[in-house]
Coordinates of C-alpha atoms in Angstrom, one line a residue:
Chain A
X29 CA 83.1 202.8 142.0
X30 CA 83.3 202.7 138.7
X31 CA 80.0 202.3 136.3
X32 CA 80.0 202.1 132.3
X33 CA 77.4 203.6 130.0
X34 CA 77.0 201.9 126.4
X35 CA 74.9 203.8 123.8
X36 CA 72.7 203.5 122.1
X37 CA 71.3 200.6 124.1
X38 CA 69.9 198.9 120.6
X39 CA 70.8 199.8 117.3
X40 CA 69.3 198.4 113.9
X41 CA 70.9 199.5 110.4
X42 CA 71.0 198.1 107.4
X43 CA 73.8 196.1 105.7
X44 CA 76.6 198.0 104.9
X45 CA 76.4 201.1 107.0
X46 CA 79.2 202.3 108.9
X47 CA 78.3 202.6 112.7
X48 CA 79.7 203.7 115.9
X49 CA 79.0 202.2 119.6
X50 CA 79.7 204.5 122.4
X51 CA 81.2 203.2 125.9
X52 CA 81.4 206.1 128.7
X53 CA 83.1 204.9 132.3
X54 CA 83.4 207.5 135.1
X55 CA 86.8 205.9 136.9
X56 CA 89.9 207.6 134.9
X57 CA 92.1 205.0 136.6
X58 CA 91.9 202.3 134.4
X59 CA 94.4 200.9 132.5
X60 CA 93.7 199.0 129.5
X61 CA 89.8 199.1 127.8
X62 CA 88.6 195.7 125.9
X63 CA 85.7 195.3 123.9
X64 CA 84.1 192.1 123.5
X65 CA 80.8 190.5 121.5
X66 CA 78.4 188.3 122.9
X67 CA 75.7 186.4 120.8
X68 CA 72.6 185.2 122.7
X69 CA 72.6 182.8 125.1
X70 CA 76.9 182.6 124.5
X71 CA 80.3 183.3 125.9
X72 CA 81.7 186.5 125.6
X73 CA 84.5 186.7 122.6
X74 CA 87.0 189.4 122.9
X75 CA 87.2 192.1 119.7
X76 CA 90.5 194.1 120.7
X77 CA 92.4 195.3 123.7
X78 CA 93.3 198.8 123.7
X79 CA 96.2 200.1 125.6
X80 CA 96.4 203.2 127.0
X81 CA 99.6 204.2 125.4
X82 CA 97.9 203.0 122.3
X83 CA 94.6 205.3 122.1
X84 CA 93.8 203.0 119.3
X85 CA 93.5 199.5 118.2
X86 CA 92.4 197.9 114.9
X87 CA 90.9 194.3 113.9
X88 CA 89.6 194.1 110.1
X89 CA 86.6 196.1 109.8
X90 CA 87.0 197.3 113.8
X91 CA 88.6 200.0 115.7
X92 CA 88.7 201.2 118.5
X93 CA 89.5 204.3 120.2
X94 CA 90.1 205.0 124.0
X95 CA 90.0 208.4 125.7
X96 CA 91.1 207.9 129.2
X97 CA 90.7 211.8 130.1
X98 CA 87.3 212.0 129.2
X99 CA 86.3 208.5 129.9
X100 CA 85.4 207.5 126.9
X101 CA 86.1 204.8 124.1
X102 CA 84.0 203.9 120.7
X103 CA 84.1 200.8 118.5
X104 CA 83.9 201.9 114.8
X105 CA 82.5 198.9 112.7
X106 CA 83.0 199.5 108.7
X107 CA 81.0 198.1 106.3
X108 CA 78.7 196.3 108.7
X109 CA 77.5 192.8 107.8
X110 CA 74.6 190.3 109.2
X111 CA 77.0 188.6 110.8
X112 CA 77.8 191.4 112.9
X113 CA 74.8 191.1 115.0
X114 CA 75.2 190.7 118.3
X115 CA 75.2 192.8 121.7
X116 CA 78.7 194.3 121.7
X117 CA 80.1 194.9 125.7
X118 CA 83.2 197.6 127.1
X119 CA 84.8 196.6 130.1
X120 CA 87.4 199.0 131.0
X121 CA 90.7 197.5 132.9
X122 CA 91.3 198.9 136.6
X123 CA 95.0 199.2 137.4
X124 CA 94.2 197.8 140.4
X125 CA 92.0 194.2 140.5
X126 CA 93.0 194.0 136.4
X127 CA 90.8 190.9 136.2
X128 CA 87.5 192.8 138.3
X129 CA 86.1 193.7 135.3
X130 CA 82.8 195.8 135.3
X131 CA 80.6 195.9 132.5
X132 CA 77.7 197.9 131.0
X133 CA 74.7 196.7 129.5
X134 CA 75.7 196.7 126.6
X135 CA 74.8 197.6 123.0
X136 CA 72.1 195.4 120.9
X137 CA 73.1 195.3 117.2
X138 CA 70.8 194.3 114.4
X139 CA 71.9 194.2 111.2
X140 CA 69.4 193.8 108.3
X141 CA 70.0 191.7 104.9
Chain B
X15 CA 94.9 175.3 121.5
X16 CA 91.4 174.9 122.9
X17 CA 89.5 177.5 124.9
X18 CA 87.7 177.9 127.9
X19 CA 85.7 174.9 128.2
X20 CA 82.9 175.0 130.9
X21 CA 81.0 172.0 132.1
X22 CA 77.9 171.7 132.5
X23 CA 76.4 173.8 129.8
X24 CA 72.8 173.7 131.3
X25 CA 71.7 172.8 134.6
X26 CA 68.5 173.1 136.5
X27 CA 68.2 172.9 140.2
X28 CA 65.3 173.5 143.0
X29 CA 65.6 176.2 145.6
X30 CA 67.4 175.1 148.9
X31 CA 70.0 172.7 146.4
X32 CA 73.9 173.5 146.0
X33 CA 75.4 173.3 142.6
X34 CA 79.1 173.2 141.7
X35 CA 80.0 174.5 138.2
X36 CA 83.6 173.7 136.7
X37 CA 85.7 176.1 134.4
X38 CA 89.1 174.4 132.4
X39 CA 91.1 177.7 131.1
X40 CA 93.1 177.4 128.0
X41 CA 96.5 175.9 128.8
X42 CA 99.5 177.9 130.1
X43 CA 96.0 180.4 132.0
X44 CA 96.7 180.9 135.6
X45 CA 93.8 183.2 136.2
X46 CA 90.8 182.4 136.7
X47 CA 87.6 184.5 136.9
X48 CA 83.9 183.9 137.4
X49 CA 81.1 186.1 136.2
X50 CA 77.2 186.2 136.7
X51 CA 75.0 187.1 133.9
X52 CA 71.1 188.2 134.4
X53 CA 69.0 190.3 132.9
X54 CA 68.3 193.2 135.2
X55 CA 72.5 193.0 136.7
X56 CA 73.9 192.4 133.7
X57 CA 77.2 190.6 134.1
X58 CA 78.9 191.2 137.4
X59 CA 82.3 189.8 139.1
X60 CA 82.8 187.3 141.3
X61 CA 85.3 185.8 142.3
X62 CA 89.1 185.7 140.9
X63 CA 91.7 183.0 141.5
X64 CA 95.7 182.5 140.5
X65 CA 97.6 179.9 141.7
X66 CA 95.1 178.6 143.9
X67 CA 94.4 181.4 145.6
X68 CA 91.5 183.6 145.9
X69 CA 92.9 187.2 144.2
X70 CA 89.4 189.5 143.9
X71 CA 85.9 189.0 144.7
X72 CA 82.8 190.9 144.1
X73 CA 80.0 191.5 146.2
X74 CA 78.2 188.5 147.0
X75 CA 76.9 186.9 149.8
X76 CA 79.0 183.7 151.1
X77 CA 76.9 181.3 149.7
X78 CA 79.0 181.7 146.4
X79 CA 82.6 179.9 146.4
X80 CA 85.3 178.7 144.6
X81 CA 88.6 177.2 144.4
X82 CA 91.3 176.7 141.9
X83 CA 93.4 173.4 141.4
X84 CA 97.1 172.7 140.9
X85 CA 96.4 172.4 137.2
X86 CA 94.3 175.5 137.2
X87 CA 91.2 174.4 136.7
X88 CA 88.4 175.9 138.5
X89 CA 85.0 175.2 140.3
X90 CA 82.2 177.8 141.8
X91 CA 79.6 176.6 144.3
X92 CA 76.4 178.1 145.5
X93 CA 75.1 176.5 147.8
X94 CA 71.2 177.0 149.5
X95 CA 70.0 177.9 145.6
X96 CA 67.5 181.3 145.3
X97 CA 65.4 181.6 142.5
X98 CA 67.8 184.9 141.8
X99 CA 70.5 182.7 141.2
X100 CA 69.3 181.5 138.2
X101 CA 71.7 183.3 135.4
X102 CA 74.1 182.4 132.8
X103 CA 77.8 181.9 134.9
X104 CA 80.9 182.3 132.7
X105 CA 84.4 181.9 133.7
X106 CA 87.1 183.6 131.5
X107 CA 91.0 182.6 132.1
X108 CA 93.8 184.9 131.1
X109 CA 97.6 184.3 131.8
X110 CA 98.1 185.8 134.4
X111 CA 95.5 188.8 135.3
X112 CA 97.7 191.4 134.4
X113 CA 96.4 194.3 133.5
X114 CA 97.8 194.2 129.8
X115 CA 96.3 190.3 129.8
X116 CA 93.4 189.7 127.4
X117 CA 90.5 187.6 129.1
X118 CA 88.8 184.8 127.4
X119 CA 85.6 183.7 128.1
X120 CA 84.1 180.4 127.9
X121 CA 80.6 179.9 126.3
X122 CA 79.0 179.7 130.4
X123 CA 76.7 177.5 132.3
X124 CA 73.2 178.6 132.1
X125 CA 71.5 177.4 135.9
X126 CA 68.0 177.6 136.7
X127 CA 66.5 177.6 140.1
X128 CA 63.0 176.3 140.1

Protein backbone atom coordinates (compact mmCIF):
# COMPACT_ATOMS: atom_id res chain seq x y z
CA UNK A 1 0.00 0.00 0.00
CA UNK A 2 1.60 2.84 -0.83
CA UNK A 3 1.76 6.01 1.72
CA UNK A 4 3.52 9.48 0.96
CA UNK A 5 5.42 11.62 3.44
CA UNK A 6 5.71 15.59 2.67
CA UNK A 7 8.17 17.62 4.72
CA UNK A 8 8.27 19.89 6.40
CA UNK A 9 4.56 19.82 7.15
CA UNK A 10 4.53 23.92 7.30
CA UNK A 11 7.11 26.13 6.21
CA UNK A 12 7.30 30.06 6.59
CA UNK A 13 10.18 32.10 4.81
CA UNK A 14 10.57 35.25 3.74
CA UNK A 15 10.24 36.64 0.21
CA UNK A 16 12.79 35.76 -1.94
CA UNK A 17 14.37 32.65 -0.44
CA UNK A 18 14.98 29.75 -2.35
CA UNK A 19 13.24 26.57 -0.71
CA UNK A 20 12.83 22.95 -1.18
CA UNK A 21 9.66 20.65 -0.27
CA UNK A 22 10.38 17.06 0.28
CA UNK A 23 7.80 14.14 -0.94
CA UNK A 24 8.98 10.53 0.28
CA UNK A 25 6.61 7.41 -1.06
CA UNK A 26 7.43 3.84 -0.04
CA UNK A 27 5.93 1.95 -3.38
CA UNK A 28 8.87 2.00 -6.06
CA UNK A 29 6.35 0.96 -8.70
CA UNK A 30 5.04 4.01 -9.66
CA UNK A 31 5.31 5.42 -12.82
CA UNK A 32 4.99 9.02 -13.26
CA UNK A 33 5.20 11.69 -9.89
CA UNK A 34 2.98 15.09 -10.23
CA UNK A 35 2.96 17.81 -7.95
CA UNK A 36 0.15 20.05 -7.57
CA UNK A 37 -0.89 23.38 -5.39
CA UNK A 38 -3.95 23.85 -3.58
CA UNK A 39 -5.04 27.23 -1.99
CA UNK A 40 -7.60 27.12 0.80
CA UNK A 41 -10.82 26.06 0.49
CA UNK A 42 -9.83 25.37 -3.76
CA UNK A 43 -9.27 22.79 -6.35
CA UNK A 44 -6.08 21.30 -6.74
CA UNK A 45 -3.93 22.89 -9.84
CA UNK A 46 -1.32 20.77 -11.26
CA UNK A 47 2.61 22.29 -11.11
CA UNK A 48 4.52 19.62 -13.35
CA UNK A 49 4.40 16.01 -14.27
CA UNK A 50 7.55 14.19 -14.01
CA UNK A 51 8.29 11.17 -15.96
CA UNK A 52 10.30 8.65 -14.94
CA UNK A 53 12.59 8.56 -17.88
CA UNK A 54 12.72 12.24 -17.19
CA UNK A 55 14.10 12.46 -13.45
CA UNK A 56 13.40 16.04 -13.91
CA UNK A 57 10.93 18.60 -14.89
CA UNK A 58 10.90 22.44 -14.97
CA UNK A 59 8.04 25.29 -14.93
CA UNK A 60 9.46 29.02 -14.40
CA UNK A 61 10.74 29.28 -11.00
CA UNK A 62 9.88 25.25 -10.32
CA UNK A 63 11.59 22.01 -10.63
CA UNK A 64 11.22 19.10 -9.82
CA UNK A 65 13.19 16.04 -9.37
CA UNK A 66 12.06 12.33 -9.00
CA UNK A 67 14.10 9.43 -7.55
CA UNK A 68 12.17 6.33 -8.08
CA UNK A 69 15.00 4.03 -6.36
CA UNK A 70 14.92 5.83 -3.26
CA UNK A 71 11.42 7.00 -3.35
CA UNK A 72 11.85 10.19 -3.25
CA UNK A 73 11.10 13.59 -5.27
CA UNK A 74 11.56 17.42 -4.21
CA UNK A 75 9.98 20.68 -5.69
CA UNK A 76 12.65 23.39 -5.79
CA UNK A 77 10.91 26.85 -5.82
CA UNK A 78 13.47 29.90 -6.79
CA UNK A 79 13.03 33.09 -5.83
CA UNK A 80 9.90 32.53 -3.77
CA UNK A 81 7.09 35.11 -3.89
CA UNK A 82 3.75 35.89 -1.74
CA UNK A 83 1.99 34.43 -4.31
CA UNK A 84 3.54 31.29 -3.81
CA UNK A 85 1.57 30.52 -0.69
CA UNK A 86 -0.23 27.69 -0.64
CA UNK A 87 -0.16 23.92 0.65
CA UNK A 88 1.82 22.29 -2.14
CA UNK A 89 0.67 18.13 -2.60
CA UNK A 90 2.91 14.94 -4.39
CA UNK A 91 0.93 12.22 -5.66
CA UNK A 92 3.03 9.72 -7.16
CA UNK A 93 1.47 7.75 -10.40
CA UNK A 94 1.01 3.75 -9.87
CA UNK A 95 1.59 1.80 -13.01
CA UNK A 96 -1.20 0.13 -12.18
CA UNK A 97 -4.72 2.20 -11.33
CA UNK A 98 -2.73 5.50 -13.05
CA UNK A 99 -5.75 7.61 -12.00
CA UNK A 100 -5.84 6.05 -7.92
CA UNK A 101 -3.84 8.70 -6.84
CA UNK A 102 -2.75 8.76 -3.11
CA UNK A 103 -1.66 11.82 -1.52
CA UNK A 104 0.15 13.11 1.54
CA UNK A 105 -0.74 15.83 3.71
CA UNK A 106 0.90 17.98 2.30
CA UNK A 107 3.29 20.96 2.76
CA UNK A 108 1.89 24.52 4.23
CA UNK A 109 3.78 27.39 2.61
CA UNK A 110 3.81 30.86 3.91
CA UNK A 111 5.54 33.30 2.37
CA UNK A 112 6.15 36.78 4.03
CA UNK A 113 6.14 40.29 2.18
CA UNK B 1 -10.96 25.51 -23.32
CA UNK B 2 -12.75 25.56 -19.97
CA UNK B 3 -11.91 23.34 -16.97
CA UNK B 4 -13.36 21.16 -14.63
CA UNK B 5 -16.44 22.69 -13.64
CA UNK B 6 -18.25 21.27 -10.56
CA UNK B 7 -21.73 22.08 -9.58
CA UNK B 8 -22.80 22.75 -6.63
CA UNK B 9 -19.98 24.62 -5.12
CA UNK B 10 -21.53 24.53 -1.56
CA UNK B 11 -24.12 22.40 -0.16
CA UNK B 12 -25.44 21.60 3.19
CA UNK B 13 -27.47 18.62 4.04
CA UNK B 14 -28.84 16.84 7.47
CA UNK B 15 -27.82 13.36 8.53
CA UNK B 16 -29.95 10.44 7.03
CA UNK B 17 -30.32 12.84 3.48
CA UNK B 18 -28.68 11.67 -0.03
CA UNK B 19 -26.83 14.24 -2.03
CA UNK B 20 -25.82 13.89 -5.70
CA UNK B 21 -22.75 16.04 -6.75
CA UNK B 22 -22.02 16.63 -10.62
CA UNK B 23 -18.48 16.94 -12.24
CA UNK B 24 -18.26 18.33 -16.24
CA UNK B 25 -14.43 17.47 -17.35
CA UNK B 26 -12.74 19.62 -19.84
CA UNK B 27 -13.77 18.56 -23.39
CA UNK B 28 -12.11 15.69 -25.33
CA UNK B 29 -11.59 14.10 -20.89
CA UNK B 30 -12.82 10.55 -20.71
CA UNK B 31 -11.63 9.96 -17.25
CA UNK B 32 -13.19 10.73 -14.54
CA UNK B 33 -12.13 10.64 -10.90
CA UNK B 34 -13.61 11.62 -7.55
CA UNK B 35 -11.76 12.56 -4.51
CA UNK B 36 -12.66 13.27 -0.74
CA UNK B 37 -10.96 15.92 1.11
CA UNK B 38 -11.05 16.22 5.23
CA UNK B 39 -8.95 17.29 7.60
CA UNK B 40 -7.74 14.31 9.56
CA UNK B 41 -7.77 11.89 5.87
CA UNK B 42 -6.63 14.25 3.81
CA UNK B 43 -7.61 13.65 0.23
CA UNK B 44 -8.36 10.10 -0.59
CA UNK B 45 -9.72 8.18 -3.88
CA UNK B 46 -12.86 7.24 -4.79
CA UNK B 47 -14.10 6.25 -7.42
CA UNK B 48 -12.82 6.32 -11.19
CA UNK B 49 -14.87 6.09 -14.43
CA UNK B 50 -13.98 5.96 -18.41
CA UNK B 51 -16.47 5.46 -20.86
CA UNK B 52 -19.12 4.94 -18.52
CA UNK B 53 -17.64 2.49 -16.67
CA UNK B 54 -16.53 2.20 -13.25
CA UNK B 55 -12.41 1.67 -13.74
CA UNK B 56 -10.99 2.03 -9.72
CA UNK B 57 -12.46 2.62 -6.53
CA UNK B 58 -11.12 3.27 -3.17
CA UNK B 59 -12.21 2.07 0.06
CA UNK B 60 -15.52 3.27 0.90
CA UNK B 61 -18.53 1.90 2.13
CA UNK B 62 -21.46 1.52 -0.66
CA UNK B 63 -23.27 4.32 0.33
CA UNK B 64 -20.88 6.30 -2.12
CA UNK B 65 -21.64 6.00 -6.02
CA UNK B 66 -21.27 7.22 -9.29
CA UNK B 67 -21.82 7.03 -12.83
CA UNK B 68 -20.48 8.59 -15.92
CA UNK B 69 -22.66 9.71 -19.02
CA UNK B 70 -22.26 9.34 -22.78
CA UNK B 71 -20.86 12.80 -22.92
CA UNK B 72 -18.58 12.20 -19.90
CA UNK B 73 -19.95 14.01 -17.50
CA UNK B 74 -20.04 12.70 -14.07
CA UNK B 75 -22.21 12.48 -10.84
CA UNK B 76 -21.32 10.93 -7.16
CA UNK B 77 -24.05 10.09 -4.68
CA UNK B 78 -24.00 9.40 -0.94
CA UNK B 79 -26.76 8.51 0.16
CA UNK B 80 -27.87 8.05 4.25
CA UNK B 81 -25.47 11.30 4.99
CA UNK B 82 -22.97 10.90 8.25
CA UNK B 83 -21.66 13.83 9.82
CA UNK B 84 -18.14 12.33 8.52
CA UNK B 85 -19.09 12.97 5.25
CA UNK B 86 -18.99 16.41 5.44
CA UNK B 87 -15.60 17.34 3.31
CA UNK B 88 -14.61 19.17 0.34
CA UNK B 89 -15.33 16.45 -2.98
CA UNK B 90 -13.27 17.23 -6.05
CA UNK B 91 -13.36 15.49 -9.33
CA UNK B 92 -10.39 15.79 -11.65
CA UNK B 93 -10.74 14.49 -15.50
CA UNK B 94 -7.78 13.58 -17.58
CA UNK B 95 -7.80 12.12 -21.17
CA UNK B 96 -7.77 9.07 -20.72
CA UNK B 97 -6.17 7.88 -17.15
CA UNK B 98 -3.10 6.86 -18.52
CA UNK B 99 -0.46 6.81 -16.60
CA UNK B 100 1.56 9.57 -18.60
CA UNK B 101 -2.04 11.66 -18.37
CA UNK B 102 -2.00 14.85 -16.30
CA UNK B 103 -5.11 15.11 -13.99
CA UNK B 104 -7.07 18.30 -13.60
CA UNK B 105 -8.93 19.13 -10.79
CA UNK B 106 -11.95 21.16 -10.54
CA UNK B 107 -12.32 23.77 -7.70
CA UNK B 108 -14.74 20.82 -5.54
CA UNK B 109 -18.01 20.85 -3.73
CA UNK B 110 -17.67 21.60 -0.19
CA UNK B 111 -20.83 19.41 1.70
CA UNK B 112 -21.78 19.65 5.16
CA UNK B 113 -23.76 17.27 7.16
CA UNK B 114 -25.54 18.80 10.02
Amino acid sequence: KQEVTQIPAALSVPEGENLVLNCSFTDSAIYNLQWFRQDPGKGLTSLLLIQSSQREQTSGRLNASLDKSSGRSTLYIAASQPGDSATYLCAPIPIQGAQKLVFGQGTRLTINP
Amino acid sequence: KAGVTQTPRYLIKTRGQQVTLSCSPISGHRSVSWYQQTPGQGLQFLFEYFSETQRNKGNFPGRFSGRQFSNSRSEMNVSTLELGDSALYLCASSPSGATIDTQYFGPGTRLTVL
